[in-house]
Amino acid sequence: MKTRIKKIVTATLCFTIAFSLVAGSTISAEAKAKKKSKATPKNIVVVLDAGHDTTHLGCHYENFEEGIANLYIAYYCKQELEKYSGVTVYMTRTGFDCPYGANPDSSADCLTARVNYAKSVKADVLVSLHNDYDPDLDKSQNGAKVIIPNPNYRPDICVTGAYLAKSILTQLTTTGLEINDWKLCPNGTGIVTRDSSSGKYPDGSAKDYYALINKSKTAGFPTIIVEHAFCTNESDRVNHLSSPEQYQQLGIADATGIAQYYNLKLK
Ligand SMILES: [Zn+2]
């Protein structure tokens, strides 16, 4: 995520809390999904969001530029996902530049436009691809984590996010990445939520902090933010964030995790 918004100041809800709050709806949602999938296999629409662009810069450290890395990963993820049937894949950007007006003073407009784009193509899910940077330059912070929707307002969307995140993280660890035990939410799962300190959903509950997540929840579909690795950690940067081949590994892991969650079959 962007460096200057990386200061995590609000309380975070952890995966385990999210799970316990929505445990009841988990079972019924899964049962419904199983019934549905037997009746008519639905085509899944996945929108991949390569985080940042040349206007809304991501993190930068040594020779690493986040916006470029994220775009590589998104392309490789799309390429891999399209090996499966029953899925249509879109990208919120396909080049380095911001396709949504490139206003440097309003990253909010760009994020809103990304969600609106996903909505316009009837997304089942928006997967935002990022890499991380520790603002304290704590080089011990390493590995992958996924930010999911909080359990408020639409607990079913939190449940989808949690299971999809788990599926992706399982695949990411096969590339040698560790699960980030986030220092502000050290729950060991790498799956975290973050609440807005002031924004509310229509039912009065705390909004999700990240615009992509709260806007898509209001629009009726989940967004998850995949933070693959830390550019401030030497092992992560050298072994996972230094070459197209390494980005391809990450993209394939994301795609495999998505495919397994949606039970997609190779063509
Ligand atoms: Zn980012």
mmCIF file of C-alpha atoms and ligand atoms in Angstrom:
data_model
loop_
_atom_site.group_PDB
_atom_site.id
_atom_site.type_symbol
_atom_site.label_atom_id
_atom_site.label_comp_id
_atom_site.label_asym_id
_atom_site.label_seq_id
_atom_site.Cartn_x
_atom_site.Cartn_y
_atom_site.Cartn_z
ATOM 1 C CA MET A 1 0.000 0.000 0.000
ATOM 2 C CA LYS A 2 1.048 3.573 -0.365
ATOM 3 C CA THR A 3 3.723 4.562 2.077
ATOM 4 C CA ARG A 4 2.069 7.580 3.590
ATOM 5 C CA ILE A 5 -1.178 5.775 4.322
ATOM 6 C CA LYS A 6 0.645 2.810 5.761
ATOM 7 C CA LYS A 7 0.567 4.130 9.312
ATOM 8 C CA ILE A 8 -1.832 1.729 10.791
ATOM 9 C CA VAL A 9 -3.520 3.611 13.568
ATOM 10 C CA THR A 10 -6.943 2.132 13.925
ATOM 11 C CA ALA A 11 -7.779 -1.076 15.632
ATOM 12 C CA THR A 12 -7.808 -4.116 13.443
ATOM 13 C CA LEU A 13 -10.141 -7.015 13.590
ATOM 14 C CA CYS A 14 -8.435 -10.284 13.130
ATOM 15 C CA PHE A 15 -9.328 -13.236 11.014
ATOM 16 C CA THR A 16 -10.348 -15.306 13.980
ATOM 17 C CA ILE A 17 -12.730 -12.622 15.202
ATOM 18 C CA ALA A 18 -14.172 -12.237 11.720
ATOM 19 C CA PHE A 19 -14.700 -15.956 11.547
ATOM 20 C CA SER A 20 -16.367 -16.248 14.927
ATOM 21 C CA LEU A 21 -18.722 -13.377 14.135
ATOM 22 C CA VAL A 22 -19.848 -14.901 10.904
ATOM 23 C CA ALA A 23 -19.594 -18.578 11.707
ATOM 24 C CA GLY A 24 -23.339 -19.094 11.367
ATOM 25 C CA SER A 25 -23.637 -17.487 7.979
ATOM 26 C CA THR A 26 -20.516 -19.341 6.820
ATOM 27 C CA ILE A 27 -22.253 -22.663 6.951
ATOM 28 C CA SER A 28 -25.466 -21.529 5.290
ATOM 29 C CA ALA A 29 -23.575 -19.550 2.631
ATOM 30 C CA GLU A 30 -21.446 -22.576 1.811
ATOM 31 C CA ALA A 31 -24.440 -24.876 1.671
ATOM 32 C CA LYS A 32 -26.214 -22.475 -0.668
ATOM 33 C CA ALA A 33 -23.137 -22.170 -2.858
ATOM 34 C CA LYS A 34 -22.882 -25.949 -3.129
ATOM 35 C CA LYS A 35 -26.536 -26.274 -4.099
ATOM 36 C CA LYS A 36 -26.148 -23.551 -6.694
ATOM 37 C CA SER A 37 -23.001 -25.012 -8.230
ATOM 38 C CA LYS A 38 -24.726 -28.364 -8.746
ATOM 39 C CA ALA A 39 -27.658 -26.733 -10.513
ATOM 40 C CA THR A 40 -25.981 -24.349 -12.959
ATOM 41 C CA PRO A 41 -22.274 -23.678 -12.965
ATOM 42 C CA LYS A 42 -22.018 -19.923 -12.939
ATOM 43 C CA ASN A 43 -19.403 -18.057 -14.908
ATOM 44 C CA ILE A 44 -17.226 -16.177 -12.428
ATOM 45 C CA VAL A 45 -16.088 -12.654 -13.222
ATOM 46 C CA VAL A 46 -12.759 -11.797 -11.602
ATOM 47 C CA VAL A 47 -11.424 -8.263 -11.825
ATOM 48 C CA LEU A 48 -7.713 -7.940 -11.128
ATOM 49 C CA ASP A 49 -6.539 -4.576 -9.894
ATOM 50 C CA ALA A 50 -2.853 -3.853 -10.302
ATOM 51 C CA GLY A 51 -2.449 -1.410 -7.432
ATOM 52 C CA HIS A 52 -1.125 2.110 -8.122
ATOM 53 C CA ASP A 53 0.057 3.683 -11.396
ATOM 54 C CA THR A 54 2.442 6.407 -12.520
ATOM 55 C CA THR A 55 0.201 9.081 -10.944
ATOM 56 C CA HIS A 56 -0.681 7.250 -7.725
ATOM 57 C CA LEU A 57 2.677 5.841 -6.815
ATOM 58 C CA GLY A 58 3.092 2.827 -4.615
ATOM 59 C CA CYS A 59 6.068 1.942 -2.511
ATOM 60 C CA HIS A 60 9.610 2.283 -3.711
ATOM 61 C CA TYR A 61 12.685 0.790 -2.118
ATOM 62 C CA GLU A 62 16.106 0.100 -3.613
ATOM 63 C CA ASN A 63 15.368 -1.021 -7.193
ATOM 64 C CA PHE A 64 11.752 -1.951 -6.495
ATOM 65 C CA GLU A 65 8.782 0.014 -7.903
ATOM 66 C CA GLU A 66 5.464 -1.281 -6.650
ATOM 67 C CA GLY A 67 3.201 -0.056 -9.476
ATOM 68 C CA ILE A 68 5.290 -1.884 -12.062
ATOM 69 C CA ALA A 69 5.585 -5.084 -10.027
ATOM 70 C CA ASN A 70 1.827 -5.166 -9.401
ATOM 71 C CA LEU A 71 1.111 -4.838 -13.126
ATOM 72 C CA TYR A 72 3.431 -7.748 -13.943
ATOM 73 C CA ILE A 73 1.747 -9.891 -11.309
ATOM 74 C CA ALA A 74 -1.725 -8.962 -12.603
ATOM 75 C CA TYR A 75 -0.845 -9.914 -16.182
ATOM 76 C CA TYR A 76 0.638 -13.224 -15.136
ATOM 77 C CA CYS A 77 -2.347 -13.916 -12.881
ATOM 78 C CA LYS A 78 -4.767 -13.206 -15.752
ATOM 79 C CA GLN A 79 -2.790 -15.434 -18.103
ATOM 80 C CA GLU A 80 -2.914 -18.293 -15.625
ATOM 81 C CA LEU A 81 -6.590 -17.853 -14.668
ATOM 82 C CA GLU A 82 -7.579 -17.947 -18.329
ATOM 83 C CA LYS A 83 -6.330 -21.525 -18.471
ATOM 84 C CA TYR A 84 -9.512 -22.373 -16.538
ATOM 85 C CA SER A 85 -13.053 -22.543 -17.858
ATOM 86 C CA GLY A 86 -15.987 -20.761 -16.252
ATOM 87 C CA VAL A 87 -14.121 -17.560 -15.538
ATOM 88 C CA THR A 88 -13.824 -14.174 -17.219
ATOM 89 C CA VAL A 89 -10.935 -11.969 -16.173
ATOM 90 C CA TYR A 90 -10.673 -8.187 -16.455
ATOM 91 C CA MET A 91 -8.019 -5.739 -15.311
ATOM 92 C CA THR A 92 -8.618 -2.252 -13.900
ATOM 93 C CA ARG A 93 -5.496 -1.045 -15.688
ATOM 94 C CA THR A 94 -3.383 -2.606 -18.406
ATOM 95 C CA GLY A 95 -0.627 0.016 -18.703
ATOM 96 C CA PHE A 96 1.600 1.982 -16.381
ATOM 97 C CA ASP A 97 -0.515 5.154 -16.418
ATOM 98 C CA CYS A 98 -3.726 5.891 -14.544
ATOM 99 C CA PRO A 99 -6.632 5.225 -16.909
ATOM 100 C CA TYR A 100 -9.089 7.172 -14.749
ATOM 101 C CA GLY A 101 -8.165 10.813 -15.246
ATOM 102 C CA ALA A 102 -4.715 10.715 -13.618
ATOM 103 C CA ASN A 103 -5.561 13.370 -11.069
ATOM 104 C CA PRO A 104 -2.650 13.460 -8.615
ATOM 105 C CA ASP A 105 -4.757 15.303 -6.040
ATOM 106 C CA SER A 106 -7.439 12.672 -5.836
ATOM 107 C CA SER A 107 -6.497 9.068 -5.410
ATOM 108 C CA ALA A 108 -10.052 8.599 -4.068
ATOM 109 C CA ASP A 109 -11.492 9.298 -7.533
ATOM 110 C CA CYS A 110 -9.149 6.724 -9.055
ATOM 111 C CA LEU A 111 -10.117 4.103 -6.471
ATOM 112 C CA THR A 112 -13.822 4.855 -6.968
ATOM 113 C CA ALA A 113 -13.360 4.505 -10.728
ATOM 114 C CA ARG A 114 -11.673 1.134 -10.257
ATOM 115 C CA VAL A 115 -14.637 -0.125 -8.236
ATOM 116 C CA ASN A 116 -17.086 1.342 -10.766
ATOM 117 C CA TYR A 117 -15.227 -0.421 -13.543
ATOM 118 C CA ALA A 118 -15.495 -3.722 -11.670
ATOM 119 C CA LYS A 119 -19.195 -3.093 -11.118
ATOM 120 C CA SER A 120 -19.705 -2.301 -14.818
ATOM 121 C CA VAL A 121 -18.364 -5.710 -15.832
ATOM 122 C CA LYS A 122 -20.464 -7.412 -13.123
ATOM 123 C CA ALA A 123 -17.536 -8.519 -10.983
ATOM 124 C CA ASP A 124 -17.996 -11.382 -8.569
ATOM 125 C CA VAL A 125 -14.805 -10.299 -6.897
ATOM 126 C CA LEU A 126 -12.166 -7.585 -7.158
ATOM 127 C CA VAL A 127 -8.670 -8.751 -6.279
ATOM 128 C CA SER A 128 -6.305 -5.851 -5.703
ATOM 129 C CA LEU A 129 -2.655 -6.800 -6.088
ATOM 130 C CA HIS A 130 -0.029 -5.012 -4.023
ATOM 131 C CA ASN A 131 3.295 -5.301 -2.310
ATOM 132 C CA ASP A 132 4.234 -3.993 1.048
ATOM 133 C CA TYR A 133 6.674 -1.565 2.625
ATOM 134 C CA ASP A 134 7.275 -1.135 6.294
ATOM 135 C CA PRO A 135 7.159 2.604 7.052
ATOM 136 C CA ASP A 136 9.342 2.046 10.114
ATOM 137 C CA LEU A 137 11.853 0.246 7.881
ATOM 138 C CA ASP A 138 11.469 -2.742 10.136
ATOM 139 C CA LYS A 139 13.282 -5.181 7.886
ATOM 140 C CA SER A 140 12.072 -8.173 9.855
ATOM 141 C CA GLN A 141 8.542 -7.663 8.502
ATOM 142 C CA ASN A 142 8.205 -10.148 5.686
ATOM 143 C CA GLY A 143 5.820 -12.377 3.818
ATOM 144 C CA ALA A 144 2.296 -12.266 2.501
ATOM 145 C CA LYS A 145 -0.937 -11.050 3.971
ATOM 146 C CA VAL A 146 -4.427 -10.319 2.666
ATOM 147 C CA ILE A 147 -6.720 -7.534 3.813
ATOM 148 C CA ILE A 148 -10.332 -8.680 3.681
ATOM 149 C CA PRO A 149 -13.707 -6.959 4.246
ATOM 150 C CA ASN A 150 -14.659 -6.600 7.901
ATOM 151 C CA PRO A 151 -17.739 -8.507 9.152
ATOM 152 C CA ASN A 152 -19.919 -5.362 9.261
ATOM 153 C CA TYR A 153 -22.967 -4.641 7.089
ATOM 154 C CA ARG A 154 -22.503 -7.613 4.745
ATOM 155 C CA PRO A 155 -21.012 -10.502 6.770
ATOM 156 C CA ASP A 156 -21.335 -12.805 3.756
ATOM 157 C CA ILE A 157 -18.833 -10.614 1.906
ATOM 158 C CA CYS A 158 -16.394 -10.963 4.808
ATOM 159 C CA VAL A 159 -16.778 -14.748 4.661
ATOM 160 C CA THR A 160 -16.048 -14.868 0.925
ATOM 161 C CA GLY A 161 -13.018 -12.643 1.456
ATOM 162 C CA ALA A 162 -11.712 -14.804 4.293
ATOM 163 C CA TYR A 163 -11.919 -18.090 2.394
ATOM 164 C CA LEU A 164 -10.559 -16.611 -0.827
ATOM 165 C CA ALA A 165 -7.692 -15.024 1.107
ATOM 166 C CA LYS A 166 -6.861 -18.307 2.777
ATOM 167 C CA SER A 167 -6.822 -20.087 -0.571
ATOM 168 C CA ILE A 168 -4.469 -17.506 -2.099
ATOM 169 C CA LEU A 169 -2.154 -17.442 0.918
ATOM 170 C CA THR A 170 -1.878 -21.224 0.832
ATOM 171 C CA GLN A 171 -0.634 -20.967 -2.755
ATOM 172 C CA LEU A 172 1.688 -18.049 -2.064
ATOM 173 C CA THR A 173 3.503 -20.077 0.572
ATOM 174 C CA THR A 174 4.342 -22.652 -2.110
ATOM 175 C CA THR A 175 6.585 -19.992 -3.710
ATOM 176 C CA GLY A 176 8.632 -19.892 -0.503
ATOM 177 C CA LEU A 177 6.971 -16.799 0.940
ATOM 178 C CA GLU A 178 6.114 -16.828 4.595
ATOM 179 C CA ILE A 179 2.810 -15.676 6.083
ATOM 180 C CA ASN A 180 3.264 -12.184 7.466
ATOM 181 C CA ASP A 181 2.613 -12.104 11.176
ATOM 182 C CA TRP A 182 1.619 -8.455 10.964
ATOM 183 C CA LYS A 183 2.963 -6.609 13.961
ATOM 184 C CA LEU A 184 -0.299 -4.704 14.430
ATOM 185 C CA CYS A 185 -2.443 -7.771 14.047
ATOM 186 C CA PRO A 186 -0.227 -10.696 14.904
ATOM 187 C CA ASN A 187 -2.852 -13.394 14.617
ATOM 188 C CA GLY A 188 -0.639 -15.720 12.599
ATOM 189 C CA THR A 189 -3.088 -16.139 9.726
ATOM 190 C CA GLY A 190 -1.963 -13.280 7.483
ATOM 191 C CA ILE A 191 -5.653 -12.402 7.073
ATOM 192 C CA VAL A 192 -6.639 -9.066 8.506
ATOM 193 C CA THR A 193 -9.353 -6.416 8.435
ATOM 194 C CA ARG A 194 -9.124 -2.721 9.116
ATOM 195 C CA ASP A 195 -11.975 -0.441 10.169
ATOM 196 C CA SER A 196 -12.449 3.211 9.315
ATOM 197 C CA SER A 197 -12.268 5.378 12.423
ATOM 198 C CA SER A 198 -15.209 7.551 11.349
ATOM 199 C CA GLY A 199 -16.945 6.229 8.230
ATOM 200 C CA LYS A 200 -20.152 4.215 8.700
ATOM 201 C CA TYR A 201 -22.171 1.814 6.591
ATOM 202 C CA PRO A 202 -25.912 2.492 6.157
ATOM 203 C CA ASP A 203 -26.637 0.302 9.210
ATOM 204 C CA GLY A 204 -24.369 2.465 11.398
ATOM 205 C CA SER A 205 -21.523 -0.053 11.658
ATOM 206 C CA ALA A 206 -17.896 0.921 11.052
ATOM 207 C CA LYS A 207 -16.890 1.030 7.407
ATOM 208 C CA ASP A 208 -13.873 -0.775 6.124
ATOM 209 C CA TYR A 209 -10.888 1.574 6.056
ATOM 210 C CA TYR A 210 -9.819 0.959 2.478
ATOM 211 C CA ALA A 211 -11.929 2.647 -0.190
ATOM 212 C CA LEU A 212 -11.774 -0.288 -2.582
ATOM 213 C CA ILE A 213 -13.149 -2.586 0.093
ATOM 214 C CA ASN A 214 -15.888 -0.309 1.448
ATOM 215 C CA LYS A 215 -17.077 0.918 -1.948
ATOM 216 C CA SER A 216 -17.293 -2.562 -3.407
ATOM 217 C CA LYS A 217 -19.062 -3.858 -0.293
ATOM 218 C CA THR A 218 -21.678 -1.135 -0.732
ATOM 219 C CA ALA A 219 -21.927 -2.121 -4.404
ATOM 220 C CA GLY A 220 -22.477 -5.735 -3.358
ATOM 221 C CA PHE A 221 -19.256 -7.599 -4.112
ATOM 222 C CA PRO A 222 -16.041 -8.313 -2.184
ATOM 223 C CA THR A 223 -12.620 -6.770 -2.664
ATOM 224 C CA ILE A 224 -9.547 -8.297 -1.121
ATOM 225 C CA ILE A 225 -6.128 -6.656 -1.088
ATOM 226 C CA VAL A 226 -3.260 -9.100 -1.542
ATOM 227 C CA GLU A 227 0.045 -7.840 -0.144
ATOM 228 C CA HIS A 228 2.442 -10.361 -1.608
ATOM 229 C CA ALA A 229 5.763 -9.500 -0.008
ATOM 230 C CA PHE A 230 7.758 -6.742 1.664
ATOM 231 C CA CYS A 231 10.160 -4.777 -0.513
ATOM 232 C CA THR A 232 11.836 -3.613 2.704
ATOM 233 C CA ASN A 233 12.752 -7.201 3.578
ATOM 234 C CA GLU A 234 15.869 -8.307 1.750
ATOM 235 C CA SER A 235 14.908 -11.942 1.330
ATOM 236 C CA ASP A 236 11.434 -11.052 0.024
ATOM 237 C CA ARG A 237 12.851 -8.466 -2.373
ATOM 238 C CA VAL A 238 15.687 -10.592 -3.746
ATOM 239 C CA ASN A 239 13.822 -13.885 -3.922
ATOM 240 C CA HIS A 240 10.318 -12.742 -4.890
ATOM 241 C CA LEU A 241 10.333 -9.166 -6.190
ATOM 242 C CA SER A 242 13.301 -8.917 -8.524
ATOM 243 C CA SER A 243 12.444 -10.509 -11.860
ATOM 244 C CA PRO A 244 9.555 -11.196 -14.234
ATOM 245 C CA GLU A 245 9.940 -14.897 -13.451
ATOM 246 C CA GLN A 246 9.385 -14.192 -9.776
ATOM 247 C CA TYR A 247 6.343 -12.023 -10.542
ATOM 248 C CA GLN A 248 5.042 -14.849 -12.684
ATOM 249 C CA GLN A 249 5.308 -17.233 -9.736
ATOM 250 C CA LEU A 250 3.261 -14.838 -7.615
ATOM 251 C CA GLY A 251 0.664 -14.345 -10.356
ATOM 252 C CA ILE A 252 0.307 -18.090 -10.835
ATOM 253 C CA ALA A 253 -0.091 -18.566 -7.081
ATOM 254 C CA ASP A 254 -2.830 -15.913 -6.951
ATOM 255 C CA ALA A 255 -4.616 -17.473 -9.928
ATOM 256 C CA THR A 256 -4.404 -20.973 -8.496
ATOM 257 C CA GLY A 257 -5.774 -19.762 -5.186
ATOM 258 C CA ILE A 258 -8.675 -18.018 -6.924
ATOM 259 C CA ALA A 259 -9.367 -21.047 -9.136
ATOM 260 C CA GLN A 260 -9.374 -23.411 -6.175
ATOM 261 C CA TYR A 261 -11.705 -21.198 -4.155
ATOM 262 C CA TYR A 262 -14.219 -21.056 -7.017
ATOM 263 C CA ASN A 263 -13.686 -24.722 -7.861
ATOM 264 C CA LEU A 264 -12.700 -23.902 -11.454
ATOM 265 C CA LYS A 265 -11.485 -26.639 -13.767
ATOM 266 C CA LEU A 266 -8.599 -26.390 -16.216
ATOM 267 C CA LYS A 267 -9.759 -26.190 -19.833
HETATM 268 ZN ZN ZN B 1 0.250 -0.758 -2.641
#
